[in-house]
Coordinates of C-alpha atoms in Angstrom, one line a residue:
Chain A
M1 CA 39.6 -103.0 -57.1
L2 CA 39.0 -103.3 -53.4
F3 CA 35.4 -103.5 -52.7
P4 CA 34.5 -99.9 -51.9
D5 CA 32.0 -99.0 -49.1
T6 CA 28.9 -97.2 -50.0
V7 CA 29.6 -94.4 -47.5
E8 CA 32.0 -91.8 -48.7
G9 CA 34.3 -90.2 -46.2
D10 CA 35.9 -86.8 -46.7
K11 CA 38.7 -87.0 -49.3
L12 CA 42.0 -87.4 -47.5
V13 CA 43.7 -84.7 -49.7
H14 CA 40.9 -82.2 -48.8
K15 CA 41.2 -82.6 -45.0
P16 CA 42.8 -79.3 -43.7
L17 CA 44.9 -81.2 -41.2
F18 CA 46.3 -83.6 -43.8
V19 CA 47.0 -80.7 -46.2
A20 CA 48.7 -78.7 -43.5
G21 CA 50.8 -81.7 -42.4
L22 CA 51.8 -82.4 -45.9
F23 CA 52.8 -78.8 -46.5
A24 CA 54.9 -78.8 -43.3
A25 CA 56.6 -82.0 -44.2
V26 CA 57.4 -81.0 -47.8
F27 CA 58.6 -77.6 -46.6
L28 CA 60.8 -79.0 -44.0
L29 CA 62.3 -81.5 -46.4
F30 CA 63.1 -79.0 -49.0
F31 CA 64.3 -76.5 -46.5
T32 CA 66.8 -79.0 -45.2
I33 CA 68.1 -80.2 -48.5
D34 CA 68.5 -76.7 -49.9
L35 CA 67.2 -76.3 -53.5
T36 CA 68.8 -72.9 -54.1
G37 CA 71.4 -74.5 -56.3
T38 CA 68.8 -76.1 -58.7
I39 CA 66.6 -74.8 -61.4
F40 CA 64.2 -73.6 -58.7
G41 CA 66.8 -71.2 -57.4
D42 CA 67.3 -69.8 -60.9
L43 CA 63.6 -69.4 -61.5
L44 CA 63.2 -67.4 -58.2
R45 CA 66.1 -65.0 -59.0
P46 CA 63.8 -62.0 -59.1
A47 CA 62.7 -62.6 -55.5
I48 CA 65.9 -63.8 -53.9
G49 CA 68.7 -62.4 -56.1
D50 CA 71.7 -64.5 -56.8
P51 CA 70.8 -67.9 -55.5
A52 CA 74.3 -68.7 -54.3
Q53 CA 74.3 -65.5 -52.1
S54 CA 70.7 -65.8 -50.9
G55 CA 71.5 -67.8 -47.7
L56 CA 68.7 -68.8 -45.4
Y57 CA 66.2 -66.4 -46.9
G58 CA 66.8 -68.0 -50.3
R59 CA 66.3 -71.5 -48.9
F60 CA 63.2 -70.4 -47.1
A61 CA 61.7 -68.8 -50.2
V62 CA 62.5 -71.7 -52.5
A63 CA 61.1 -74.3 -50.1
L64 CA 58.0 -72.2 -49.6
V65 CA 57.3 -71.9 -53.3
V66 CA 57.9 -75.5 -54.1
S67 CA 55.8 -76.8 -51.2
I68 CA 52.9 -74.5 -52.1
L69 CA 53.0 -75.7 -55.7
F70 CA 53.2 -79.3 -54.5
V71 CA 50.2 -79.0 -52.1
V72 CA 48.1 -77.0 -54.5
N73 CA 48.7 -79.7 -57.2
I74 CA 47.7 -82.4 -54.8
V75 CA 44.5 -80.6 -53.7
L76 CA 43.5 -79.9 -57.3
I77 CA 44.0 -83.5 -58.4
G78 CA 41.7 -84.4 -55.5
F79 CA 38.8 -82.7 -57.3
L80 CA 39.2 -84.8 -60.5
P81 CA 37.2 -87.9 -61.3
L82 CA 39.0 -91.2 -60.7
G83 CA 40.2 -91.8 -64.3
A84 CA 41.6 -88.4 -64.7
Q85 CA 43.3 -88.6 -61.3
I86 CA 45.1 -91.8 -62.4
A87 CA 46.1 -90.3 -65.7
V88 CA 47.4 -87.0 -64.2
V89 CA 49.4 -88.7 -61.5
W90 CA 50.9 -91.1 -64.0
V91 CA 51.9 -88.3 -66.3
E92 CA 53.4 -86.2 -63.5
L93 CA 55.4 -89.1 -62.2
L94 CA 56.6 -89.9 -65.7
I95 CA 57.7 -86.3 -66.3
L96 CA 59.5 -86.2 -63.0
F97 CA 61.2 -89.5 -63.9
L98 CA 62.2 -88.4 -67.3
S99 CA 63.5 -85.0 -66.2
F100 CA 65.6 -86.9 -63.7
F101 CA 67.2 -88.8 -66.6
Y102 CA 67.4 -85.6 -68.5
T103 CA 69.7 -84.1 -65.8
F104 CA 72.3 -86.7 -66.8
D105 CA 73.0 -84.6 -69.8
L106 CA 72.7 -87.5 -72.2
S107 CA 73.9 -87.4 -75.8
F108 CA 70.7 -88.1 -77.8
S109 CA 72.5 -88.3 -81.1
F110 CA 74.5 -91.2 -79.7
I111 CA 71.3 -92.9 -78.6
A112 CA 69.7 -92.3 -82.0
Q113 CA 72.7 -93.7 -83.7
K114 CA 72.7 -97.0 -81.6
L115 CA 69.0 -97.4 -81.3
P116 CA 68.4 -99.3 -84.6
F117 CA 71.0 -101.9 -83.6
L118 CA 69.6 -102.2 -80.1
I119 CA 66.3 -103.1 -81.6
T120 CA 67.2 -105.3 -84.4
Q121 CA 69.8 -107.2 -82.4
G122 CA 69.0 -106.7 -78.7
V123 CA 65.2 -106.6 -78.6
V124 CA 64.9 -109.4 -81.1
T125 CA 67.3 -111.7 -79.2
T126 CA 65.8 -110.9 -75.9
L127 CA 62.3 -111.6 -77.2
Y128 CA 63.1 -114.9 -78.9
V129 CA 65.2 -116.2 -76.1
S130 CA 62.3 -115.4 -73.7
A131 CA 59.6 -116.7 -75.9
I132 CA 61.3 -120.1 -76.6
S133 CA 62.2 -120.4 -72.9
I134 CA 58.7 -119.7 -71.7
F135 CA 57.3 -122.2 -74.2
I136 CA 59.7 -124.9 -73.0
A137 CA 59.1 -124.0 -69.4
S138 CA 55.3 -124.4 -69.9
I139 CA 55.8 -127.9 -71.2
I140 CA 58.1 -128.7 -68.4
A141 CA 55.6 -127.2 -66.0
I142 CA 52.7 -129.4 -67.2
I143 CA 54.7 -132.5 -66.9
G144 CA 56.2 -131.4 -63.6
A145 CA 52.8 -130.5 -62.2
V146 CA 51.2 -133.9 -63.1
A147 CA 54.3 -135.7 -61.7
K148 CA 54.0 -133.8 -58.5
L149 CA 50.4 -134.6 -58.1
S150 CA 50.8 -138.3 -59.1
T151 CA 51.0 -141.2 -56.7
N152 CA 54.0 -142.5 -58.6
G153 CA 56.9 -142.4 -56.2
F154 CA 59.5 -142.0 -59.0
A155 CA 57.6 -139.2 -60.7
Y156 CA 57.0 -137.3 -57.5
A157 CA 60.6 -137.7 -56.4
I158 CA 62.1 -136.6 -59.7
A159 CA 59.7 -133.6 -60.0
S160 CA 60.2 -132.4 -56.4
F161 CA 63.9 -132.8 -56.7
Y162 CA 63.9 -130.8 -59.9
T163 CA 61.8 -128.0 -58.5
S164 CA 63.7 -127.9 -55.3
F165 CA 67.1 -127.7 -57.1
F166 CA 66.2 -125.2 -59.8
R167 CA 64.3 -123.0 -57.4
G168 CA 67.1 -123.2 -54.9
L169 CA 69.9 -122.0 -57.1
P170 CA 70.4 -118.4 -58.3
L171 CA 69.6 -118.2 -62.0
L172 CA 72.9 -116.6 -62.7
M173 CA 74.6 -119.6 -61.2
Q174 CA 72.5 -122.0 -63.4
V175 CA 73.5 -120.0 -66.4
Y176 CA 77.2 -120.5 -65.6
L177 CA 76.8 -124.1 -64.5
I178 CA 75.1 -125.0 -67.8
Y179 CA 77.4 -123.0 -70.0
L180 CA 80.6 -123.9 -68.4
G181 CA 79.6 -127.3 -66.8
L182 CA 78.1 -129.1 -69.8
P183 CA 81.3 -128.9 -71.9
Q184 CA 83.1 -130.7 -69.0
L185 CA 80.8 -133.6 -69.7
G186 CA 81.7 -133.4 -73.4
F187 CA 78.7 -131.4 -74.6
V188 CA 79.8 -128.1 -76.0
V189 CA 76.8 -125.8 -76.1
D190 CA 76.6 -122.4 -77.7
A191 CA 75.7 -119.5 -75.6
V192 CA 72.1 -119.0 -76.9
P193 CA 71.0 -122.6 -76.4
A194 CA 72.7 -122.7 -73.0
G195 CA 70.9 -119.5 -72.0
I196 CA 67.6 -120.9 -73.2
L197 CA 68.2 -124.1 -71.4
A198 CA 69.0 -122.4 -68.1
L199 CA 66.0 -120.1 -68.4
S200 CA 63.6 -122.9 -69.3
L201 CA 64.8 -125.1 -66.5
C202 CA 64.6 -122.4 -63.9
Y203 CA 61.2 -121.0 -64.9
G204 CA 59.9 -124.5 -65.5
A205 CA 60.5 -125.2 -61.9
Y206 CA 58.6 -122.1 -60.8
M207 CA 55.8 -122.7 -63.2
T208 CA 55.5 -126.3 -62.1
E209 CA 54.2 -125.0 -58.8
I210 CA 51.9 -122.5 -60.6
F211 CA 50.4 -125.3 -62.8
R212 CA 50.1 -127.6 -59.8
A213 CA 48.2 -125.0 -57.9
G214 CA 46.0 -124.4 -60.9
I215 CA 45.2 -128.1 -61.4
Q216 CA 44.5 -128.5 -57.7
S217 CA 42.1 -125.6 -57.7
I218 CA 39.7 -127.6 -59.8
D219 CA 36.9 -129.2 -57.8
R220 CA 37.3 -133.0 -57.5
G221 CA 33.7 -133.3 -58.7
Q222 CA 35.0 -132.4 -62.2
W223 CA 37.4 -135.4 -62.0
E224 CA 34.5 -137.7 -60.9
A225 CA 32.1 -136.4 -63.5
S226 CA 34.7 -136.8 -66.2
R227 CA 35.6 -140.4 -65.1
S228 CA 31.9 -141.3 -64.7
I229 CA 31.4 -140.8 -68.4
G230 CA 34.4 -142.9 -69.2
F231 CA 37.2 -140.4 -69.7
G232 CA 40.6 -141.8 -69.1
F233 CA 43.4 -139.7 -67.4
S234 CA 44.6 -138.0 -70.6
L235 CA 41.1 -137.0 -71.8
T236 CA 40.1 -135.7 -68.3
M237 CA 43.3 -133.7 -68.2
R238 CA 43.1 -132.2 -71.7
K239 CA 39.4 -131.6 -72.0
V240 CA 38.2 -131.0 -68.5
I241 CA 40.9 -130.0 -66.0
L242 CA 43.4 -128.0 -68.0
P243 CA 40.9 -125.8 -69.8
Q244 CA 39.4 -124.9 -66.4
A245 CA 42.8 -124.5 -64.8
L246 CA 44.0 -122.1 -67.5
P247 CA 42.2 -119.0 -66.1
V248 CA 43.9 -119.7 -62.8
I249 CA 47.2 -120.4 -64.3
I250 CA 47.4 -117.5 -66.8
P251 CA 47.8 -114.4 -64.5
P252 CA 50.8 -115.8 -62.6
T253 CA 52.2 -117.2 -65.9
G254 CA 52.0 -113.8 -67.4
N255 CA 53.9 -112.5 -64.4
Q256 CA 56.5 -115.2 -65.0
F257 CA 56.8 -114.2 -68.6
I258 CA 57.4 -110.6 -67.7
A259 CA 60.0 -111.7 -65.0
M260 CA 61.7 -113.9 -67.6
L261 CA 61.9 -111.1 -70.1
K262 CA 64.0 -109.2 -67.6
D263 CA 65.9 -112.3 -66.2
S264 CA 66.9 -113.1 -69.8
S265 CA 69.4 -110.2 -69.2
L266 CA 71.4 -112.7 -67.1
V267 CA 72.4 -114.7 -70.1
S268 CA 74.4 -111.6 -71.2
V269 CA 77.2 -112.9 -68.9
I270 CA 77.8 -115.8 -71.3
G271 CA 78.0 -113.4 -74.3
V272 CA 74.6 -113.6 -75.8
W273 CA 74.0 -110.4 -77.7
E274 CA 70.7 -109.5 -76.1
L275 CA 69.7 -106.1 -74.7
M276 CA 71.6 -106.1 -71.5
F277 CA 74.8 -107.2 -73.2
L278 CA 74.5 -104.4 -75.8
A279 CA 73.7 -101.9 -73.0
R280 CA 77.0 -102.7 -71.3
T281 CA 79.1 -102.9 -74.4
L282 CA 77.9 -100.4 -76.9
G283 CA 78.7 -97.4 -74.7
Q284 CA 82.0 -98.7 -73.4
K285 CA 84.2 -97.4 -76.1
T286 CA 83.2 -93.8 -75.7
F287 CA 82.3 -94.0 -72.0
Q288 CA 78.7 -93.3 -72.7
H289 CA 77.4 -95.9 -70.3
M290 CA 74.5 -93.9 -69.0
E291 CA 73.0 -93.3 -72.5
M292 CA 72.8 -97.0 -73.3
L293 CA 71.8 -98.2 -69.8
I294 CA 68.9 -95.7 -69.6
T295 CA 67.8 -96.4 -73.2
V296 CA 67.8 -100.1 -72.6
A297 CA 66.0 -99.6 -69.3
L298 CA 63.2 -97.8 -71.1
I299 CA 63.1 -100.5 -73.8
Y300 CA 62.7 -103.2 -71.1
W301 CA 60.0 -101.2 -69.4
M302 CA 58.1 -100.7 -72.7
M303 CA 58.2 -104.3 -73.5
S304 CA 56.9 -105.2 -70.0
I305 CA 54.1 -102.7 -70.5
C306 CA 53.2 -104.4 -73.8
L307 CA 53.2 -107.8 -72.1
E308 CA 51.0 -106.5 -69.2
L309 CA 48.5 -105.2 -71.8
I310 CA 48.4 -108.5 -73.6
Q311 CA 48.1 -110.4 -70.3
S312 CA 45.1 -108.3 -69.2
R313 CA 43.4 -108.9 -72.5
I314 CA 43.8 -112.6 -72.2
E315 CA 42.6 -112.5 -68.6
K316 CA 39.5 -110.6 -69.8
H317 CA 38.9 -113.2 -72.5
Y318 CA 38.9 -116.0 -70.0
G319 CA 37.0 -113.9 -67.4
K320 CA 34.2 -113.6 -69.9
R321 CA 33.9 -117.3 -70.4
T322 CA 34.1 -118.4 -66.8
S323 CA 31.8 -115.8 -65.5
K324 CA 29.0 -117.4 -67.5
Chain B
M1 CA 14.5 -163.4 -63.3
S2 CA 16.0 -161.0 -65.9
E3 CA 19.6 -160.3 -66.5
V4 CA 21.8 -159.2 -63.5
I5 CA 23.3 -155.7 -64.0
I6 CA 25.1 -155.1 -60.7
K7 CA 26.0 -157.6 -58.1
A8 CA 27.7 -156.8 -54.9
N9 CA 28.8 -159.7 -52.8
N10 CA 30.0 -159.2 -49.2
V11 CA 31.4 -155.8 -50.1
S12 CA 33.3 -153.9 -47.3
K13 CA 35.2 -150.7 -47.4
W14 CA 37.3 -148.8 -44.9
Y15 CA 38.5 -145.2 -44.7
G16 CA 41.5 -145.8 -42.4
D17 CA 40.0 -147.4 -39.3
F18 CA 36.5 -146.3 -40.1
Q19 CA 34.4 -149.0 -41.8
A20 CA 32.2 -147.3 -44.3
L21 CA 30.6 -150.4 -45.8
K22 CA 29.9 -153.7 -44.0
D23 CA 29.3 -156.8 -45.9
I24 CA 27.0 -155.3 -48.5
N25 CA 25.0 -157.8 -50.6
L26 CA 22.9 -156.4 -53.3
T27 CA 21.7 -157.5 -56.8
V28 CA 20.3 -155.1 -59.3
H29 CA 18.4 -156.7 -62.2
K30 CA 17.8 -155.1 -65.6
G31 CA 14.9 -152.7 -65.5
E32 CA 14.8 -152.6 -61.7
R33 CA 14.4 -149.3 -59.9
I34 CA 16.0 -149.3 -56.5
V35 CA 15.9 -146.4 -54.0
V36 CA 18.5 -146.3 -51.3
C37 CA 17.8 -144.2 -48.2
G38 CA 19.2 -143.8 -44.7
P39 CA 20.7 -141.2 -42.4
S40 CA 23.7 -139.2 -43.4
G41 CA 26.9 -141.0 -43.1
S42 CA 25.2 -144.4 -43.5
G43 CA 27.3 -145.3 -46.6
K44 CA 24.7 -145.0 -49.3
S45 CA 26.7 -142.7 -51.5
T46 CA 29.8 -144.6 -50.9
M47 CA 28.0 -147.8 -52.0
I48 CA 26.8 -146.5 -55.3
R49 CA 30.1 -144.8 -55.9
C50 CA 31.7 -148.2 -55.6
F51 CA 29.4 -149.4 -58.4
N52 CA 31.3 -147.4 -61.0
R53 CA 34.5 -147.6 -59.1
L54 CA 34.8 -143.9 -58.2
E55 CA 35.6 -145.5 -54.9
A56 CA 37.5 -148.7 -54.3
H57 CA 36.2 -151.4 -52.1
Q58 CA 38.6 -153.5 -50.1
K59 CA 36.7 -156.7 -49.5
G60 CA 34.1 -158.7 -51.4
E61 CA 33.2 -158.6 -55.0
I62 CA 31.4 -156.2 -57.2
T63 CA 30.5 -157.3 -60.8
V64 CA 28.9 -154.9 -63.3
Q65 CA 27.5 -156.6 -66.3
G66 CA 29.5 -159.7 -65.5
I67 CA 32.8 -157.8 -65.3
L68 CA 34.5 -158.0 -61.9
L69 CA 35.7 -154.6 -60.6
H70 CA 39.2 -154.6 -59.2
N71 CA 42.0 -152.2 -58.9
K72 CA 44.1 -153.3 -61.8
M73 CA 41.4 -153.3 -64.5
N74 CA 42.0 -151.7 -67.9
E75 CA 38.4 -151.7 -68.9
V76 CA 37.1 -149.5 -66.1
G77 CA 36.4 -146.8 -68.7
K78 CA 34.2 -149.1 -70.5
I79 CA 32.2 -150.0 -67.4
R80 CA 31.9 -146.3 -66.5
A81 CA 30.7 -145.5 -70.0
N82 CA 27.9 -148.0 -69.4
V83 CA 27.0 -146.8 -66.0
G84 CA 25.6 -143.3 -65.9
M85 CA 26.1 -141.3 -62.7
V86 CA 24.3 -138.1 -61.6
F87 CA 25.8 -136.2 -58.8
Q88 CA 24.4 -134.1 -55.9
H89 CA 26.2 -131.0 -57.2
F90 CA 25.6 -131.7 -60.9
N91 CA 29.4 -131.5 -61.7
L92 CA 28.7 -130.2 -65.2
F93 CA 31.7 -129.0 -67.2
P94 CA 31.4 -125.2 -66.7
H95 CA 33.6 -124.4 -69.7
M96 CA 31.5 -126.3 -72.2
T97 CA 28.0 -125.5 -73.5
V98 CA 25.1 -127.6 -72.5
A99 CA 25.2 -129.4 -75.8
M100 CA 28.9 -129.9 -75.6
N101 CA 28.5 -131.4 -72.1
C102 CA 26.2 -134.0 -73.6
M103 CA 28.4 -134.5 -76.7
A104 CA 31.8 -134.9 -75.0
G105 CA 31.3 -138.4 -73.9
P106 CA 30.0 -139.9 -77.1
M107 CA 32.5 -138.0 -79.2
W108 CA 35.6 -138.6 -77.3
V109 CA 35.0 -142.0 -75.6
K110 CA 32.7 -143.7 -78.2
K111 CA 34.2 -141.8 -81.2
V112 CA 30.8 -140.9 -82.5
P113 CA 31.0 -138.3 -85.3
Q114 CA 30.2 -134.8 -84.1
A115 CA 27.0 -134.3 -86.2
K116 CA 25.6 -137.6 -84.9
A117 CA 26.6 -136.7 -81.3
R118 CA 24.9 -133.4 -81.6
E119 CA 21.8 -135.1 -83.0
T120 CA 21.7 -137.5 -80.0
A121 CA 22.4 -134.7 -77.6
M122 CA 19.5 -132.6 -78.9
R123 CA 17.1 -135.6 -78.8
I124 CA 18.0 -136.3 -75.2
L125 CA 17.8 -132.6 -74.2
E126 CA 14.4 -132.6 -75.7
R127 CA 13.5 -135.6 -73.5
V128 CA 14.7 -133.7 -70.4
K129 CA 12.7 -130.7 -71.7
I130 CA 15.5 -128.2 -72.1
P131 CA 16.5 -128.2 -75.8
E132 CA 16.3 -124.4 -75.9
Q133 CA 19.2 -124.1 -73.5
A134 CA 21.6 -126.2 -75.6
D135 CA 24.0 -123.4 -76.5
K136 CA 24.1 -121.8 -73.1
F137 CA 26.8 -122.5 -70.5
P138 CA 25.8 -124.4 -67.4
G139 CA 26.4 -121.3 -65.2
E140 CA 23.5 -119.5 -66.9
L141 CA 21.0 -122.2 -66.0
S142 CA 19.0 -122.8 -62.8
G143 CA 19.9 -125.6 -60.5
G144 CA 17.0 -127.8 -61.7
Q145 CA 17.9 -127.2 -65.3
Q146 CA 21.6 -128.0 -64.6
Q147 CA 20.7 -131.3 -62.9
R148 CA 18.5 -132.2 -65.9
V149 CA 21.5 -131.4 -68.2
A150 CA 23.6 -133.7 -66.0
I151 CA 21.0 -136.5 -66.4
A152 CA 21.1 -135.8 -70.2
R153 CA 24.8 -136.0 -70.2
S154 CA 24.7 -139.4 -68.7
L155 CA 21.9 -140.6 -70.9
C156 CA 23.9 -139.6 -74.0
M157 CA 26.3 -142.4 -73.3
E158 CA 23.3 -144.8 -73.5
P159 CA 24.0 -146.4 -70.2
E160 CA 22.8 -149.7 -69.1
V161 CA 22.1 -148.4 -65.6
M162 CA 21.9 -145.0 -64.0
L163 CA 23.2 -144.2 -60.5
F164 CA 21.7 -141.1 -58.8
D165 CA 23.6 -139.7 -55.8
E166 CA 21.2 -137.5 -54.0
P167 CA 20.3 -135.6 -57.2
T168 CA 17.8 -133.3 -55.5
S169 CA 19.4 -132.5 -52.2
A170 CA 21.3 -129.5 -53.5
L171 CA 18.3 -127.9 -55.2
D172 CA 16.0 -125.2 -54.2
P173 CA 12.6 -126.7 -53.1
E174 CA 10.7 -125.4 -56.2
M175 CA 13.2 -127.2 -58.5
V176 CA 13.0 -130.6 -56.9
S177 CA 9.9 -131.6 -58.7
E178 CA 11.2 -131.0 -62.3
V179 CA 14.2 -133.3 -61.6
L180 CA 12.0 -135.9 -60.0
E181 CA 9.6 -135.8 -63.0
T182 CA 12.6 -136.4 -65.3
M183 CA 13.6 -139.3 -63.2
T184 CA 10.1 -140.7 -63.1
S185 CA 9.8 -140.6 -66.8
L186 CA 13.2 -142.4 -67.1
A187 CA 11.9 -145.1 -64.8
K188 CA 8.7 -145.4 -66.9
D189 CA 10.9 -146.0 -70.0
G190 CA 12.4 -149.0 -68.3
M191 CA 15.8 -147.6 -67.3
T192 CA 17.6 -149.6 -64.6
M193 CA 18.1 -147.1 -61.7
V194 CA 19.8 -147.0 -58.3
C195 CA 18.8 -143.8 -56.6
V196 CA 20.2 -142.5 -53.3
T197 CA 17.6 -140.0 -52.3
H198 CA 15.5 -138.6 -49.4
E199 CA 12.5 -138.1 -51.6
M200 CA 10.2 -140.6 -50.0
G201 CA 7.3 -139.7 -52.3
F202 CA 9.5 -140.6 -55.3
A203 CA 10.5 -143.9 -53.6
R204 CA 6.9 -144.8 -52.9
A205 CA 5.8 -144.0 -56.5
V206 CA 8.7 -145.3 -58.5
A207 CA 10.8 -147.9 -56.6
D208 CA 10.6 -151.6 -57.0
R209 CA 12.6 -152.0 -53.9
V210 CA 13.6 -149.7 -51.1
I211 CA 16.9 -150.2 -49.3
F212 CA 17.5 -148.7 -45.9
M213 CA 21.1 -148.4 -44.8
D214 CA 22.6 -147.3 -41.5
V215 CA 26.2 -147.2 -40.3
G216 CA 27.5 -148.9 -43.4
E217 CA 25.1 -151.9 -43.6
I218 CA 21.9 -152.7 -45.3
V219 CA 19.4 -152.8 -42.5
E220 CA 16.2 -153.4 -44.4
E221 CA 15.2 -154.2 -48.0
A222 CA 11.6 -154.3 -49.0
S223 CA 9.0 -153.3 -51.5
P224 CA 7.9 -149.6 -51.0
Q225 CA 4.6 -150.6 -49.7
E226 CA 6.1 -153.0 -47.1
F227 CA 8.8 -150.5 -46.3
F228 CA 6.6 -147.5 -45.6
E229 CA 3.6 -149.3 -44.0
N230 CA 5.2 -152.1 -42.2
P231 CA 8.9 -151.4 -41.5
K232 CA 10.5 -154.3 -39.6
H233 CA 13.5 -152.8 -38.0
D234 CA 13.6 -150.3 -35.2
R235 CA 16.2 -148.1 -36.9
T236 CA 14.0 -148.0 -40.0
K237 CA 11.0 -147.0 -38.0
Q238 CA 13.0 -144.3 -36.2
F239 CA 14.3 -143.0 -39.5
L240 CA 10.9 -143.0 -41.2
S241 CA 9.3 -141.1 -38.3
Q242 CA 12.0 -138.4 -38.7
V243 CA 11.7 -138.0 -42.4
L244 CA 8.0 -138.3 -42.7
Q245 CA 6.9 -136.2 -39.8
H246 CA 6.8 -133.0 -41.8

């Protein structure tokens, strides 16, 4: 949270000028885009008659009602305590969002029929590809970070070349290069290992920088103290530097994990049967693309939410220890 | 004369073009207590940091317990394990408990079993008078307590000599005395010590020799009595008048 001042101003959403301005803006917006053809027009049938015939008056009435509802809603939310405010706004946005999808007239029976396969095949593949990749990427990142901080010319050159190259190419390109390029050298790799390799190398490059920053954030006094009691490099790193760097490293690494979960969709182009691949193919036969795309979108979102929760718990755990 | 622990012979050190140490000659015998003082930037910290090779010197020779320090040595860890160092800012490991700070060195460097290391740690924490803080984290302790833990951490390695790098200058005034008391009791037990400090009272009471440094060289070296009552060098007189006037 930003550090709040002790002096409370008037709430923005209770300032008459702001409310009036908001009302005017919403009214103008809905007056111009004409909502008479939507569900709102239908609901106002008693007042405006047949929506299609209602003309300017119908537009005016619908826009008026919608903007009044909108402004009253906002002003009322303004009276709630902080936690309730957040919950109500979340729920309202979610409802708007879902009703937007609902208007696509999706076939839920089709979704229900495909969902088990999406989960057993798609979610599982996505999860294990991401998990293995993030694990390998972390190992690459530790080695890369140490190499980038070392005074060894070879190590630094190799590590910086690596990060520069793999951060500089689109991940999609790396997936293709590894899957199609390696066989040219005589190594035929399956789609899944190729995908994992591409993800690991790419994210390893990003995470190298995260780990480097984490290691650098530790005061040099810690190195000196550690050396002064006779620790060599490896002990210093394992017992003193990395444990303290972890709380710095974990939040951005969690971020990377969430990003990787979604970027793992790129390996669908080489035929790995993960979520994205299934989303594109399952609905193809019956032209029910939207059903699968929206379902998979929601699955990705839910998995990300789970990861966010896990991440915040880990952060809290480390926060407790370091605040001591 | 007793065994020589540290011997510096014509030691010089440069940071780029700036010469931090100029032809330092110093011998520390077993059981000796040496206080190093001088204005800031005079090279006192740099000098003692060279003694356990946290800093590298470029010219001259430093031998610690007969082993020559140089930049290709494998046994530097062994030397450091034998030379305790206490830092101005304590540099405790914040992610370990007080006891663990003291046990880490013996356990991982000297391969002492955990139970034995804990026993030693508790004995030494007793000696610096904070056994009851053993299972707290350094961040929960006051500055003076942290510095005593830092001293305990070094002592647990059973060092041959202790180096103190301005151990009280980052402390609140009311905590200085508890750390000085700990150091005085160490001195009484016969520990070989090299202390960089501005605590002139401590120097007068404890030191066998006082060394005054300025702009990277040792200007004066004398017994405390001689040093405080009859300083030879003008720079020493000027420094003393500045430190002692309040």
